[in-house]
Short mmCIF file of C-alpha atoms and ligand atoms in Angstrom, two decimals:
data_model
loop_
_atom_site.label_atom_id
_atom_site.label_comp_id
_atom_site.label_asym_id
_atom_site.label_seq_id
_atom_site.Cartn_x
_atom_site.Cartn_y
_atom_site.Cartn_z
CA MET A 1 73.26 194.26 64.13
CA TYR A 2 73.96 190.58 64.08
CA GLU A 3 73.66 188.58 67.26
CA ILE A 4 75.85 185.81 68.52
CA ASN A 5 74.66 182.56 70.02
CA ARG A 6 74.60 183.73 73.62
CA ASN A 7 74.29 180.19 74.90
CA TYR A 8 78.04 179.92 74.40
CA LEU A 9 78.52 182.57 77.06
CA LYS A 10 76.86 180.33 79.61
CA LEU A 11 79.58 177.69 79.22
CA GLN A 12 81.96 177.42 82.13
CA GLY A 13 85.69 177.59 81.41
CA SER A 14 87.50 174.27 81.22
CA TYR A 15 88.30 174.56 84.92
CA LEU A 16 89.13 170.88 85.41
CA PHE A 17 92.03 170.43 83.03
CA SER A 18 93.35 173.99 83.28
CA ASN A 19 93.44 173.76 87.06
CA ILE A 20 95.24 170.40 86.85
CA ALA A 21 97.80 171.86 84.42
CA LYS A 22 98.35 174.86 86.71
CA LYS A 23 98.86 172.72 89.79
CA VAL A 24 101.23 170.34 87.99
CA ALA A 25 103.30 173.22 86.58
CA ALA A 26 103.64 174.79 90.02
CA TYR A 27 104.62 171.45 91.55
CA LYS A 28 107.26 170.81 88.88
CA GLU A 29 108.72 174.24 89.36
CA ALA A 30 108.98 173.73 93.11
CA ASN A 31 110.25 170.13 92.74
CA PRO A 32 112.44 170.04 89.62
CA ASP A 33 114.06 166.71 90.60
CA GLN A 34 110.80 164.80 91.01
CA GLU A 35 109.59 162.64 88.13
CA VAL A 36 105.86 163.27 87.75
CA ILE A 37 103.82 160.32 86.45
CA SER A 38 100.36 160.83 85.00
CA LEU A 39 97.60 158.36 85.69
CA GLY A 40 95.22 160.94 84.31
CA ILE A 41 95.91 160.38 80.61
CA GLY A 42 92.68 160.33 78.62
CA ASP A 43 94.38 159.74 75.27
CA VAL A 44 95.81 156.46 74.03
CA THR A 45 99.61 156.14 74.01
CA GLN A 46 100.27 153.03 71.92
CA PRO A 47 101.08 153.73 68.24
CA LEU A 48 98.77 152.63 65.42
CA CYS A 49 99.19 148.91 64.84
CA PRO A 50 101.12 147.53 61.80
CA ALA A 51 97.96 146.40 59.95
CA VAL A 52 96.59 149.95 60.10
CA ILE A 53 99.89 151.53 59.10
CA GLU A 54 100.15 149.19 56.11
CA ALA A 55 96.62 150.12 55.00
CA LEU A 56 97.43 153.82 55.38
CA HIS A 57 100.56 153.50 53.21
CA LYS A 58 98.68 151.58 50.57
CA ALA A 59 95.85 154.11 50.48
CA VAL A 60 98.31 157.01 50.27
CA ASP A 61 99.93 155.37 47.23
CA GLU A 62 96.49 154.94 45.64
CA MET A 63 95.91 158.67 45.98
CA ALA A 64 99.02 159.32 43.83
CA VAL A 65 97.60 157.54 40.78
CA ALA A 66 94.75 158.93 38.66
CA GLU A 67 93.04 155.52 38.32
CA THR A 68 92.91 154.90 42.07
CA PHE A 69 92.66 158.48 43.32
CA HIS A 70 89.68 159.26 45.57
CA GLY A 71 88.06 162.67 45.97
CA TYR A 72 84.94 163.38 48.02
CA ALA A 73 83.86 160.37 50.02
CA PRO A 74 80.27 159.10 49.72
CA ASP A 75 77.91 160.85 52.18
CA LEU A 76 77.44 157.88 54.48
CA GLY A 77 81.01 156.63 54.14
CA TYR A 78 82.61 154.00 51.88
CA GLU A 79 80.68 150.76 51.61
CA PHE A 80 83.81 148.67 52.30
CA LEU A 81 83.99 150.16 55.80
CA ARG A 82 80.26 150.14 56.50
CA SER A 83 80.10 146.49 55.41
CA ALA A 84 82.97 145.57 57.75
CA ILE A 85 81.22 147.37 60.63
CA ARG A 86 77.89 145.76 59.82
CA GLU A 87 79.49 142.32 59.75
CA HIS A 88 81.85 142.47 62.73
CA ASP A 89 80.28 144.93 65.15
CA TYR A 90 76.69 143.84 64.60
CA LYS A 91 76.02 140.63 62.61
CA GLU A 92 78.53 138.66 64.66
CA ARG A 93 76.61 139.73 67.75
CA GLY A 94 73.29 138.64 66.27
CA VAL A 95 72.22 142.19 65.41
CA ASP A 96 70.96 143.20 61.98
CA ILE A 97 71.93 146.75 61.05
CA ALA A 98 71.42 147.89 57.45
CA LEU A 99 74.25 149.56 55.54
CA ASP A 100 72.29 152.80 55.27
CA GLU A 101 71.83 152.95 59.02
CA ILE A 102 75.61 153.35 59.50
CA PHE A 103 77.10 156.84 59.11
CA ILE A 104 80.90 157.10 59.06
CA SER A 105 82.25 160.18 60.82
CA ASP A 106 85.33 161.79 62.29
CA GLY A 107 84.64 160.51 65.78
CA ALA A 108 82.22 160.15 68.65
CA LYS A 109 82.95 163.55 70.19
CA CYS A 110 81.77 165.35 67.04
CA ASP A 111 78.82 163.02 66.60
CA SER A 112 77.70 163.34 70.22
CA GLY A 113 77.54 167.09 69.75
CA ASN A 114 76.27 167.20 66.18
CA ILE A 115 73.44 164.72 66.69
CA GLY A 116 71.68 167.42 68.72
CA GLU A 117 71.03 169.34 65.50
CA ILE A 118 68.26 166.98 64.47
CA PHE A 119 66.39 167.54 67.74
CA SER A 120 64.30 170.52 68.79
CA GLU A 121 65.64 173.02 71.28
CA ASN A 122 62.66 172.20 73.48
CA ASN A 123 63.77 168.69 74.36
CA ARG A 124 64.77 168.02 77.94
CA ILE A 125 67.92 165.98 78.37
CA ALA A 126 68.94 163.46 81.01
CA VAL A 127 72.57 162.58 81.66
CA CYS A 128 74.46 160.20 83.89
CA ASP A 129 76.22 162.04 86.69
CA PRO A 130 79.23 161.92 86.53
CA VAL A 131 79.89 161.58 82.80
CA TYR A 132 81.92 162.73 79.79
CA PRO A 133 81.20 166.50 79.79
CA VAL A 134 80.55 166.88 76.03
CA TYR A 135 76.88 165.84 76.25
CA VAL A 136 75.91 168.64 78.62
CA ASP A 137 78.19 171.27 77.09
CA THR A 138 76.86 170.75 73.57
CA ASN A 139 73.31 170.98 74.87
CA VAL A 140 74.21 174.22 76.64
CA MET A 141 75.46 175.55 73.27
CA ALA A 142 72.20 174.47 71.64
CA GLY A 143 70.10 176.27 74.24
CA ARG A 144 68.59 173.12 75.63
CA THR A 145 69.66 173.75 79.23
CA GLY A 146 68.86 176.45 81.75
CA GLU A 147 71.46 178.35 83.74
CA TYR A 148 74.57 177.13 85.51
CA ILE A 149 74.05 176.86 89.26
CA LYS A 150 77.40 177.44 90.90
CA ALA A 151 76.48 176.09 94.33
CA SER A 152 75.55 172.66 92.98
CA GLU A 153 77.90 172.80 89.96
CA SER A 154 75.02 171.75 87.75
CA TRP A 155 72.64 173.14 85.11
CA SER A 156 68.98 173.88 85.57
CA ASN A 157 66.60 172.11 83.18
CA VAL A 158 68.89 169.07 82.97
CA ILE A 159 67.89 165.80 84.57
CA TYR A 160 70.94 164.44 86.36
CA MET A 161 70.91 160.71 87.00
CA PRO A 162 73.34 160.09 89.88
CA CYS A 163 75.67 157.12 89.45
CA THR A 164 76.87 156.31 92.92
CA LYS A 165 78.18 153.46 95.02
CA GLU A 166 74.59 152.75 96.08
CA ASN A 167 73.44 151.97 92.52
CA ASN A 168 76.73 150.40 91.43
CA PHE A 169 77.44 153.47 89.28
CA ALA A 170 74.58 152.67 86.89
CA PRO A 171 71.71 155.19 86.90
CA GLU A 172 68.16 154.50 87.94
CA LEU A 173 65.23 155.38 85.69
CA PRO A 174 64.54 159.10 86.19
CA LYS A 175 61.48 160.30 88.11
CA GLU A 176 60.91 163.17 85.67
CA THR A 177 60.47 162.13 82.05
CA PRO A 178 63.27 163.27 79.74
CA ASP A 179 63.07 163.49 75.94
CA ILE A 180 66.71 162.68 75.20
CA ILE A 181 68.64 160.27 77.41
CA TYR A 182 72.44 160.07 77.16
CA LEU A 183 73.84 156.75 78.31
CA CYS A 184 77.54 155.93 78.17
CA PHE A 185 78.68 152.37 78.87
CA PRO A 186 81.37 151.40 79.60
CA ASN A 187 81.39 154.75 81.34
CA ASN A 188 83.91 157.53 81.36
CA PRO A 189 84.88 158.38 84.10
CA THR A 190 83.56 155.66 86.44
CA GLY A 191 84.52 152.66 84.27
CA SER A 192 81.15 151.13 85.20
CA THR A 193 78.96 149.09 82.90
CA ILE A 194 75.38 147.96 82.66
CA THR A 195 74.14 144.42 82.15
CA LYS A 196 71.98 143.50 79.20
CA ASP A 197 68.95 143.06 81.48
CA GLU A 198 69.48 146.50 83.00
CA LEU A 199 69.90 148.11 79.59
CA GLN A 200 66.72 146.39 78.40
CA LYS A 201 64.85 148.28 81.15
CA TRP A 202 66.10 151.56 79.68
CA VAL A 203 65.04 150.56 76.19
CA ASP A 204 61.57 149.58 77.43
CA TYR A 205 61.35 152.85 79.38
CA ALA A 206 62.39 154.98 76.39
CA ASN A 207 59.92 153.26 74.08
CA GLN A 208 57.13 153.72 76.55
CA ALA A 209 58.04 157.34 77.40
CA GLY A 210 58.63 158.38 73.79
CA ALA A 211 62.24 159.28 74.60
CA VAL A 212 65.33 158.70 72.49
CA ILE A 213 68.51 157.17 73.95
CA ILE A 214 71.87 158.35 72.66
CA TYR A 215 74.10 155.44 73.56
CA ASP A 216 77.82 156.16 73.60
CA ALA A 217 79.70 152.88 73.22
CA ALA A 218 83.14 154.41 72.60
CA TYR A 219 84.71 151.93 75.07
CA GLU A 220 82.95 148.82 73.77
CA ALA A 221 86.27 147.09 72.99
CA TYR A 222 87.16 147.03 76.69
CA ILE A 223 84.20 144.87 77.71
CA SER A 224 85.41 141.62 79.24
CA GLU A 225 82.30 140.32 81.01
CA ASP A 226 79.72 138.21 79.17
CA ASN A 227 76.58 139.85 80.54
CA VAL A 228 77.62 143.33 79.39
CA PRO A 229 76.13 144.30 76.01
CA HIS A 230 78.50 145.50 73.28
CA THR A 231 75.75 147.39 71.50
CA ILE A 232 72.37 148.69 72.65
CA TYR A 233 70.80 146.87 69.69
CA GLU A 234 71.31 143.60 71.56
CA CYS A 235 68.20 144.72 73.47
CA ASP A 236 64.73 144.06 72.04
CA GLY A 237 63.07 147.18 70.69
CA ALA A 238 66.23 149.33 70.72
CA LYS A 239 65.86 150.17 67.03
CA THR A 240 62.74 152.22 67.76
CA CYS A 241 64.38 154.30 70.49
CA ALA A 242 68.18 154.39 70.27
CA ILE A 243 71.02 155.98 68.37
CA GLU A 244 74.47 154.48 68.96
CA LEU A 245 77.81 156.31 68.84
CA ARG A 246 81.02 154.39 68.18
CA SER A 247 84.65 155.33 67.80
CA PHE A 248 87.95 153.94 66.53
CA SER A 249 89.82 156.07 69.08
CA LYS A 250 90.15 153.85 72.10
CA ASN A 251 89.96 150.41 70.46
CA ALA A 252 92.48 151.09 67.69
CA GLY A 253 94.35 154.27 68.61
CA PHE A 254 92.66 156.63 66.12
CA THR A 255 92.49 159.61 68.54
CA GLY A 256 94.74 161.62 66.23
CA THR A 257 93.68 159.89 63.01
CA ARG A 258 89.93 160.47 63.63
CA LEU A 259 87.29 157.93 62.72
CA GLY A 260 83.98 156.90 64.21
CA PHE A 261 80.42 156.12 63.20
CA THR A 262 76.85 156.57 64.31
CA VAL A 263 74.00 154.14 63.86
CA VAL A 264 70.58 155.70 63.27
CA PRO A 265 68.00 152.95 62.66
CA LYS A 266 65.27 153.51 60.11
CA GLU A 267 62.60 152.46 62.62
CA LEU A 268 63.39 155.51 64.74
CA GLU A 269 60.80 158.22 64.12
CA SER A 270 59.11 161.15 65.78
CA ASP A 271 55.80 162.51 64.52
CA GLY A 272 56.11 160.31 61.43
CA VAL A 273 59.55 161.74 60.51
CA LYS A 274 62.45 159.32 60.26
CA LEU A 275 65.55 160.37 62.18
CA ASN A 276 67.66 158.37 59.72
CA ALA A 277 66.53 160.67 56.90
CA LEU A 278 67.26 163.80 58.97
CA TRP A 279 70.73 162.60 59.89
CA ALA A 280 71.41 161.57 56.27
CA ARG A 281 70.41 165.09 55.21
CA ARG A 282 72.65 166.65 57.83
CA HIS A 283 75.55 164.37 56.95
CA GLY A 284 75.21 165.06 53.25
CA THR A 285 74.89 168.81 53.68
CA LYS A 286 77.39 169.61 56.41
CA PHE A 287 79.94 166.80 56.49
CA ASN A 288 82.50 166.07 53.80
CA GLY A 289 83.15 162.54 54.98
CA ALA A 290 86.12 160.97 56.70
CA PRO A 291 89.04 160.80 54.24
CA TYR A 292 89.39 157.71 52.02
CA ILE A 293 92.81 157.01 53.51
CA ILE A 294 91.42 156.96 57.03
CA GLN A 295 88.44 154.82 56.09
CA ARG A 296 90.83 152.27 54.56
CA ALA A 297 92.78 152.35 57.84
CA GLY A 298 89.52 151.70 59.69
CA GLU A 299 88.74 148.77 57.40
CA ALA A 300 92.14 147.27 58.33
CA VAL A 301 91.07 147.16 61.99
CA TYR A 302 88.56 144.45 61.03
CA THR A 303 91.07 142.16 59.26
CA ASN A 304 92.43 139.16 61.18
CA GLU A 305 95.76 140.90 61.69
CA GLY A 306 94.09 144.17 62.65
CA GLN A 307 91.83 142.43 65.16
CA LYS A 308 94.75 140.55 66.70
CA GLN A 309 96.94 143.65 66.95
CA THR A 310 94.30 146.06 68.26
CA LYS A 311 93.11 143.49 70.81
CA GLU A 312 96.70 143.24 72.04
CA GLN A 313 96.72 147.00 72.60
CA VAL A 314 93.46 146.88 74.54
CA ALA A 315 94.89 143.98 76.59
CA TYR A 316 98.00 146.07 77.30
CA TYR A 317 95.89 148.88 78.75
CA MET A 318 93.68 146.46 80.64
CA ASN A 319 96.75 144.88 82.23
CA ASN A 320 97.59 148.36 83.48
CA ALA A 321 94.04 148.69 84.81
CA LYS A 322 94.48 145.44 86.73
CA ILE A 323 97.77 146.65 88.21
CA ILE A 324 96.00 149.84 89.34
CA ILE A 325 92.99 148.04 90.83
CA ASP A 326 95.00 145.33 92.60
CA GLY A 327 97.57 147.80 93.90
CA LEU A 328 95.00 150.25 95.19
CA LYS A 329 93.03 147.52 96.89
CA GLN A 330 96.21 146.29 98.58
CA ALA A 331 96.84 149.84 99.71
CA GLY A 332 93.39 149.86 101.36
CA TYR A 333 91.45 151.98 98.87
CA THR A 334 87.92 151.29 97.69
CA VAL A 335 87.92 151.10 93.90
CA SER A 336 85.56 150.15 91.08
CA GLY A 337 85.62 150.10 87.27
CA GLY A 338 88.72 148.94 85.41
CA VAL A 339 87.27 145.54 84.43
CA ASN A 340 85.34 146.55 81.31
CA ALA A 341 86.92 149.97 80.84
CA PRO A 342 90.34 151.63 80.97
CA TYR A 343 89.17 153.78 83.90
CA VAL A 344 89.48 153.03 87.60
CA TRP A 345 87.21 154.98 89.96
CA LEU A 346 88.62 155.46 93.41
CA GLU A 347 86.70 156.54 96.47
CA THR A 348 88.72 159.24 98.19
CA PRO A 349 89.63 158.46 101.79
CA GLN A 350 87.22 159.78 104.45
CA GLY A 351 87.06 163.52 104.67
CA MET A 352 89.05 164.21 101.51
CA SER A 353 87.41 166.01 98.61
CA SER A 354 88.37 165.06 95.05
CA TRP A 355 90.72 168.06 94.89
CA ASP A 356 92.22 167.33 98.33
CA PHE A 357 93.09 163.88 97.06
CA PHE A 358 94.57 165.36 93.88
CA ASP A 359 96.93 167.47 96.01
CA HIS A 360 97.68 164.52 98.28
CA LEU A 361 98.78 162.32 95.33
CA LEU A 362 100.73 165.07 93.61
CA GLU A 363 102.55 166.31 96.68
CA GLY A 364 103.02 162.92 98.31
CA ALA A 365 103.79 160.71 95.31
CA SER A 366 104.29 163.01 92.27
CA ILE A 367 101.31 161.39 90.60
CA VAL A 368 98.62 163.15 88.58
CA GLY A 369 95.06 161.91 88.33
CA THR A 370 91.66 163.50 87.70
CA PRO A 371 89.31 164.74 90.43
CA GLY A 372 85.91 163.09 90.04
CA SER A 373 84.05 166.31 90.80
CA GLY A 374 85.15 167.60 87.38
CA PHE A 375 82.77 165.13 85.70
CA GLY A 376 79.60 166.14 87.53
CA PRO A 377 78.31 166.83 91.03
CA SER A 378 78.07 163.13 91.98
CA GLY A 379 81.77 162.72 91.15
CA GLU A 380 82.71 164.59 94.33
CA GLY A 381 84.53 162.25 96.70
CA TYR A 382 85.91 160.20 93.81
CA PHE A 383 89.03 160.20 91.67
CA ARG A 384 89.69 158.84 88.17
CA LEU A 385 92.84 156.91 87.29
CA THR A 386 93.43 155.79 83.73
CA ALA A 387 95.19 152.79 82.24
CA PHE A 388 96.55 154.60 79.16
CA GLY A 389 100.07 155.13 80.53
CA SER A 390 102.99 152.78 79.99
CA TYR A 391 103.25 149.50 81.90
CA GLU A 392 106.48 150.67 83.57
CA ASN A 393 105.03 153.98 84.74
CA THR A 394 101.85 152.33 85.94
CA LEU A 395 103.85 149.89 88.10
CA LYS A 396 106.02 152.70 89.41
CA ALA A 397 103.02 154.90 90.19
CA ILE A 398 101.21 152.17 92.09
CA ASP A 399 104.32 151.40 94.11
CA ARG A 400 104.49 155.05 95.09
CA ILE A 401 100.84 155.12 96.10
CA LYS A 402 101.34 152.01 98.23
CA ASN A 403 104.18 153.80 100.04
CA LEU A 404 102.25 157.03 100.52
N1 PLP B 1 82.85 159.31 74.15
C1 PLP B 1 83.43 159.16 75.36
C2 PLP B 1 82.64 158.61 76.47
C3 PLP B 1 84.76 159.53 75.55
O1 PLP B 1 85.32 159.39 76.76
C4 PLP B 1 85.50 160.05 74.47
C5 PLP B 1 86.90 160.46 74.61
O2 PLP B 1 87.51 160.46 75.64
C6 PLP B 1 84.85 160.18 73.25
C7 PLP B 1 83.53 159.81 73.12
C8 PLP B 1 85.57 160.78 72.08
O3 PLP B 1 85.69 159.87 71.05
P1 PLP B 1 86.35 160.31 69.68
O4 PLP B 1 87.83 160.32 69.87
O5 PLP B 1 85.88 159.28 68.71
O6 PLP B 1 85.83 161.66 69.33
#
């Protein structure tokens, strides 16, 4: 009799978003005349920019002609895209990444889960708390965690690194030594960042502890402050301890188009085995490559026009973030994030849980946001608002909150 992977049974249902959907549906039914505005949108809303659309059309036309048709993509991705990444994301920042250290993929969500395949089940993971839930969930699936503890809404055998007001929402080095450390900066959901000096401490720690850092830089394009690193490889020694995940989703609107990449340096090794070779093997065996058309679209992001147009989109969202931060501060709330990330992290007023505040906003102002407790135990008492809505709705929503 075959057996299933029973680790999947340990996963909790997607309580956060299903509960939000249920509450919003009930509210709409009871209040059909109210216009509900979402400040909880996690997806981008601006369309793909003209430079990308033009590249897509051109690539589609190429696929119609035998001489320019493209079938299977090369294992690591097309060189034209890896060269553009190498040049713009790394060389221009003084970082030397080789072409065969860049692996084109269908996005950071898949990579953040799949990368676990090259690590043993026995590794102990450490995660920021709160954080993007995919890191923990994929490790649950892989059997790297213990059991879910309902009372604390956390997993045994996972090292949680609280990110709280006291540490400016950037974790401290853990007391217990992990094997795999997930860092995500700028962070979802807190919108917090880490300075280059702070990140250097993590790199030094990982090198000394023999741990690997999986650094999720999906929101790199939102960084506006000079002392915030755009890539972990700006830190000395990062190539011997860090893998970096990147995405075209939030900088260029590829959430539905799908494109990302992972950097696995050749210096990174465990027991004399190079992680780059393992990931290359995995990529070649189990991944058919992002489509040619999409990789050409990704290349267009790095052209002058593409850079100008995608930066305008990021600026549009960040203007929304500023409206949210300024408005909430005027209304007397304590907020953070929103300067280097499209996420604003609000401290719920005294005595209100994250879910109490959700109800308060929905019932009092017809606004939907995301309870912080859904991102980890330390998110209790916080609330995430996102800048991905329209300018008009963001203004309207903040006005309503001010009048609550
Ligand atoms: N990493 C973080 C921190 C995210 O918040 C998200 C999406 O919200 C992703 C990765 C997903 O990226 P992609 O669309 O490239 O899969």
